[in-house]
mmCIF file of C-alpha atoms in Angstrom:
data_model
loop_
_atom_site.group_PDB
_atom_site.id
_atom_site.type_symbol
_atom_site.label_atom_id
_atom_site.label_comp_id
_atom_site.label_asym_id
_atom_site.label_seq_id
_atom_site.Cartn_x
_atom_site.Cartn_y
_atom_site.Cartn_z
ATOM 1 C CA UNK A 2 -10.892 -9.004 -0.361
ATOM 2 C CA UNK A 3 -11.774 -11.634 -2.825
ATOM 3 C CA UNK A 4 -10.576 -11.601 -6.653
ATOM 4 C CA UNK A 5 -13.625 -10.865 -8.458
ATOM 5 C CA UNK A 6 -13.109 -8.525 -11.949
ATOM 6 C CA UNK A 7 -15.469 -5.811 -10.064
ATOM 7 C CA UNK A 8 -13.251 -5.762 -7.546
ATOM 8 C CA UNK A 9 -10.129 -5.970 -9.427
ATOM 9 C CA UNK A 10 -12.071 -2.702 -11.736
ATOM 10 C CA UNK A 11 -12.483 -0.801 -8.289
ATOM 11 C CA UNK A 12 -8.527 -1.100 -7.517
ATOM 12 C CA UNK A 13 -7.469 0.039 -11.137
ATOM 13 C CA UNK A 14 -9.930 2.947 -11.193
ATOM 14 C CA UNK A 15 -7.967 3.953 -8.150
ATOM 15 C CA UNK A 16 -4.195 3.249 -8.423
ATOM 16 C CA UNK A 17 -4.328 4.172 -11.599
ATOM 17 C CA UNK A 18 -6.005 7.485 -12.273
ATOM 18 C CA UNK A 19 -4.405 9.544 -15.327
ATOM 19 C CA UNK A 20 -3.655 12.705 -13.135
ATOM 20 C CA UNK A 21 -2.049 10.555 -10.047
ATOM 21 C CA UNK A 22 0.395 7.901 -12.367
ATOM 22 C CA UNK A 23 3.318 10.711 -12.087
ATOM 23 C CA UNK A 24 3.233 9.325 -8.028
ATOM 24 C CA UNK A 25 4.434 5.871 -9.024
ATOM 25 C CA UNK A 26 7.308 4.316 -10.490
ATOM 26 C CA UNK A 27 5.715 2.862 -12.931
ATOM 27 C CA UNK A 28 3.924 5.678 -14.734
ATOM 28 C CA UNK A 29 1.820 4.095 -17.331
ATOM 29 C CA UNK A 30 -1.487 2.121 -16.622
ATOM 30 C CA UNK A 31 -1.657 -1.453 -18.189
ATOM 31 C CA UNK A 32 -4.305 -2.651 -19.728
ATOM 32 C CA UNK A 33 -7.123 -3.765 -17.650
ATOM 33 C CA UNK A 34 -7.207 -7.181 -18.918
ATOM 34 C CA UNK A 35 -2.968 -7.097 -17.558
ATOM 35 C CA UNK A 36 -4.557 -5.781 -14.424
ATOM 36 C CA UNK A 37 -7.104 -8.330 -13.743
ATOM 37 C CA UNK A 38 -4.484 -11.006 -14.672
ATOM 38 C CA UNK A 39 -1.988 -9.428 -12.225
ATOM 39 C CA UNK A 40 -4.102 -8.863 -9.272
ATOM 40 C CA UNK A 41 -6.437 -12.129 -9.712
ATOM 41 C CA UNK A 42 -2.336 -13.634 -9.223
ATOM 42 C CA UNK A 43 -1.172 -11.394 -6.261
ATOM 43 C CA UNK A 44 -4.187 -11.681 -3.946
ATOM 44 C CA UNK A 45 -5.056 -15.327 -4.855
ATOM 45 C CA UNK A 46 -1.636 -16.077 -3.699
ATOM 46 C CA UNK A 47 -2.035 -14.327 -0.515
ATOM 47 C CA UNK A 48 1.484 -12.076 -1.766
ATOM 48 C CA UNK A 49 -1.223 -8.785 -1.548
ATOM 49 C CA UNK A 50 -3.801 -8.066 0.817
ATOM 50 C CA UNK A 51 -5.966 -4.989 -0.175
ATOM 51 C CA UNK A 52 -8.274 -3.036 2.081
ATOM 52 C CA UNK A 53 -11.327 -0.991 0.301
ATOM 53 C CA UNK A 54 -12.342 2.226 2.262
ATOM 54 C CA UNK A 55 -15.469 3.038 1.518
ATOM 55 C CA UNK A 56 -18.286 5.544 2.090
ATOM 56 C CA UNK A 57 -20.950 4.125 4.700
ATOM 57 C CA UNK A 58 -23.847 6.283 3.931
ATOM 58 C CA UNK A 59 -23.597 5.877 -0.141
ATOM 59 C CA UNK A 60 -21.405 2.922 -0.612
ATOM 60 C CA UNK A 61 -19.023 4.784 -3.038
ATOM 61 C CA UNK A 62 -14.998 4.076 -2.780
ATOM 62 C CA UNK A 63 -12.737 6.302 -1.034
ATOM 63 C CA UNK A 64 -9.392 4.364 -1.732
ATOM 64 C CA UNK A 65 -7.289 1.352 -0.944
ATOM 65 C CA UNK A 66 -4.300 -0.112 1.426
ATOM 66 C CA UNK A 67 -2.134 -2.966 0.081
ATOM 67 C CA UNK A 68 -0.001 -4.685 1.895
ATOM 68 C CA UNK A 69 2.105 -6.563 -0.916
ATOM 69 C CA UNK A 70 4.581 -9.631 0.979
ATOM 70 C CA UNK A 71 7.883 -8.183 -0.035
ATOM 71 C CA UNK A 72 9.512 -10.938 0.543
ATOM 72 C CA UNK A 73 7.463 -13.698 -1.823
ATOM 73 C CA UNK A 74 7.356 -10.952 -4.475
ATOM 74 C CA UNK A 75 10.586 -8.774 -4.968
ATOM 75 C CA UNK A 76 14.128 -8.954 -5.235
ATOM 76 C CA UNK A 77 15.100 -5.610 -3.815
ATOM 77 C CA UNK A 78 14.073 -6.534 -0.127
ATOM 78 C CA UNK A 79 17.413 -8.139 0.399
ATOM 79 C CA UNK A 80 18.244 -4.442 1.332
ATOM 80 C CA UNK A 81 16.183 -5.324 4.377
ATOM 81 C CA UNK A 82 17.878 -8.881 5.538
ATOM 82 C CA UNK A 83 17.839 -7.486 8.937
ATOM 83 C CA UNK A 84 14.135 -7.684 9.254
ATOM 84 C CA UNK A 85 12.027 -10.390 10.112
ATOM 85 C CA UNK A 86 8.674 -10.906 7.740
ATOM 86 C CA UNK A 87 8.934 -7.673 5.357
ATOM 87 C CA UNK A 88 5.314 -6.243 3.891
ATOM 88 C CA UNK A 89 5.202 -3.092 1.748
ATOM 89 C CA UNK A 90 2.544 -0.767 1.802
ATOM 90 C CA UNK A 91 0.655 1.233 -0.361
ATOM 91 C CA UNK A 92 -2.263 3.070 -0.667
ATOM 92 C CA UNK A 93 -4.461 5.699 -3.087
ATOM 93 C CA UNK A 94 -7.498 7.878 -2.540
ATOM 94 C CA UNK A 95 -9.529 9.316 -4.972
ATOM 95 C CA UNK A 96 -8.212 12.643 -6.014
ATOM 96 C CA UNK A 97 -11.486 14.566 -5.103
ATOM 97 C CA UNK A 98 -11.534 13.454 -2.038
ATOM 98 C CA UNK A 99 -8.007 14.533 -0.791
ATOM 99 C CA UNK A 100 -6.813 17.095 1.903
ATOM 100 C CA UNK A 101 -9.579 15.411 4.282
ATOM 101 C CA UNK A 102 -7.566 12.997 6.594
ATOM 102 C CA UNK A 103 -8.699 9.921 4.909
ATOM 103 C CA UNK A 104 -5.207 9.065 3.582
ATOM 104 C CA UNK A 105 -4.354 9.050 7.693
ATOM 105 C CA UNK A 106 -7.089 7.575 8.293
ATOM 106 C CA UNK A 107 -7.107 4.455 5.908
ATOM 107 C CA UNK A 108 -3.558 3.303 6.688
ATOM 108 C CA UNK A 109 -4.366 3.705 10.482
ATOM 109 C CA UNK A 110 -7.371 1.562 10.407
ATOM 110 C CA UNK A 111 -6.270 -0.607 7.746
ATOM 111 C CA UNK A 112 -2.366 -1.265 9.459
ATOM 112 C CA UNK A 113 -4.391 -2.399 13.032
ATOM 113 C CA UNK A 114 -6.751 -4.937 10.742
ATOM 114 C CA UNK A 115 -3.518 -6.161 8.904
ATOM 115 C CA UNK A 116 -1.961 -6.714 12.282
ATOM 116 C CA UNK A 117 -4.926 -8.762 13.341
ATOM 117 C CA UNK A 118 -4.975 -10.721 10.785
ATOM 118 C CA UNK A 119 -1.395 -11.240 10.296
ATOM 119 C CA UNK A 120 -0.536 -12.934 13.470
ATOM 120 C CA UNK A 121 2.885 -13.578 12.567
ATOM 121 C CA UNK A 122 6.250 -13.262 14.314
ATOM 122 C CA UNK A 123 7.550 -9.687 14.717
ATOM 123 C CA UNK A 124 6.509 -7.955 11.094
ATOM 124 C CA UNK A 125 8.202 -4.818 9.777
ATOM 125 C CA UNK A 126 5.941 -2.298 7.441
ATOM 126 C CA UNK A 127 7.315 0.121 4.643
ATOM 127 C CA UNK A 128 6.749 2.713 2.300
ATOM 128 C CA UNK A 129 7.949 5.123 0.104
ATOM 129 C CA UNK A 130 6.907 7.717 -1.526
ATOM 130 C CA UNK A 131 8.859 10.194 -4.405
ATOM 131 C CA UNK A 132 10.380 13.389 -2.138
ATOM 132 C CA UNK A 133 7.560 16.044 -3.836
ATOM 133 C CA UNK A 134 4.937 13.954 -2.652
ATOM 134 C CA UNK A 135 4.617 14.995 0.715
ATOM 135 C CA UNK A 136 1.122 14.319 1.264
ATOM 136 C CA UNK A 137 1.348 10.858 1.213
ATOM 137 C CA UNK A 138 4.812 10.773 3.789
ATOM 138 C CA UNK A 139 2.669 12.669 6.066
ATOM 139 C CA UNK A 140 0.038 9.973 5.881
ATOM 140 C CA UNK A 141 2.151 7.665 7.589
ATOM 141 C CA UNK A 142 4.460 9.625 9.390
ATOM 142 C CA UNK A 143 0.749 11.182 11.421
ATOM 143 C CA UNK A 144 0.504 7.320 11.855
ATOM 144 C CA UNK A 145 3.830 6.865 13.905
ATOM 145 C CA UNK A 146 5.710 5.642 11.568
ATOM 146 C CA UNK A 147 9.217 6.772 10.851
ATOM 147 C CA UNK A 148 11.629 7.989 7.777
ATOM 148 C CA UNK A 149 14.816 6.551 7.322
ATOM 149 C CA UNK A 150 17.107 5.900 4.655
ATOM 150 C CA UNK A 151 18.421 2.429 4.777
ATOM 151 C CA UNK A 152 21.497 1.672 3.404
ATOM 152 C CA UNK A 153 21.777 0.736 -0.373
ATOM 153 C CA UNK A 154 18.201 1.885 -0.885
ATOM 154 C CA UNK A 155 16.402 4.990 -0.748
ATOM 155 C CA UNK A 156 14.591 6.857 1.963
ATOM 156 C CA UNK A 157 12.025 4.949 3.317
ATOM 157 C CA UNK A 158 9.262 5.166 6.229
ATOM 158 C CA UNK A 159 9.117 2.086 8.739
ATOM 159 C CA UNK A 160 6.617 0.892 11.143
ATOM 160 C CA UNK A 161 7.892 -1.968 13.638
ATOM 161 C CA UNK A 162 4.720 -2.674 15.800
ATOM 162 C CA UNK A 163 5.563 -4.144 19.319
ATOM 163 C CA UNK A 164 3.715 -7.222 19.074
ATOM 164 C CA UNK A 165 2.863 -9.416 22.253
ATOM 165 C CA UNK A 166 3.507 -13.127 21.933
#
């Protein structure tokens, strides 16, 4: 995805819809202008790589999968020193469209395109997600992916891909 403002619109329409911010940490939306400043920064830098699910037959947008380089962008991953190349992922679908698989089905097909693209040495995936919000565990636990909690940090759901050299 490139870093145009319609794109950058179509991401905060979606991560940050009034009745879904009590999902996140950070539970107020910026301003757009602070949005299109952030994510022109994060995906021009290659630290973020979003996928846009969207319908075929009327072009309208289901939701999003980043992949954010956890690594190049936050201190916390030291928690994780035992991993090779960390990315964190996260993901949003419109609220009237929920309760339809398309969570599952977004991560799925976007998680085999990041792999593809990211041809990288062995690459560890995770989430989290607060406890009540077990739609969105399921999401990725239907995907194979698995919950642990990882010392000095919270629980957390991992993927670890077997990846042929």
């Amino acid at each position: 995805m490139g870093t145009s403002k319609s794109e950058a619109e179509i991401i905060y329409k979606l991560r940050f819809n009034e009745s879904d911010l009590h999902f996140f940490s950070d539970t107020h939306a910026p301003s757009f202008e602070n949005h299109l400043e952030w994510f022109t920064s994060e995906v021009g830098s290659g630290r973020s790589i979003y996928f846009v699910a969207e319908n075929l037959t009327n072009g309208e947008k289901i939701g999003f999968v980043r992949f954010e380089n956890a690594r190049a962008s936050a201190n916390w991953v030291n928690s994780f020193e035992n991993f090779d190349e960390v990315w964190l992922v996260s993901f949003a679908t419109r609220s009237d469209l929920r309760n339809r698989g398309l969570g599952t089905a977004m991560i799925k097909h976007a998680t085999d395109k990041f792999l593809e693209v990211q041809k990288s040495a062995p690459v560890t995936l995770l989430t989290w997600a607060i406890p009540s919000n077990l739609a969105s565990w399921k999401c990725f636990i239907k995907n194979g992916w698995e919950k642990k909690f990882v010392e000095g940090f919270r629980e957390v759901v991992i993927y670890s891909p077997e990846r042929s050299s």
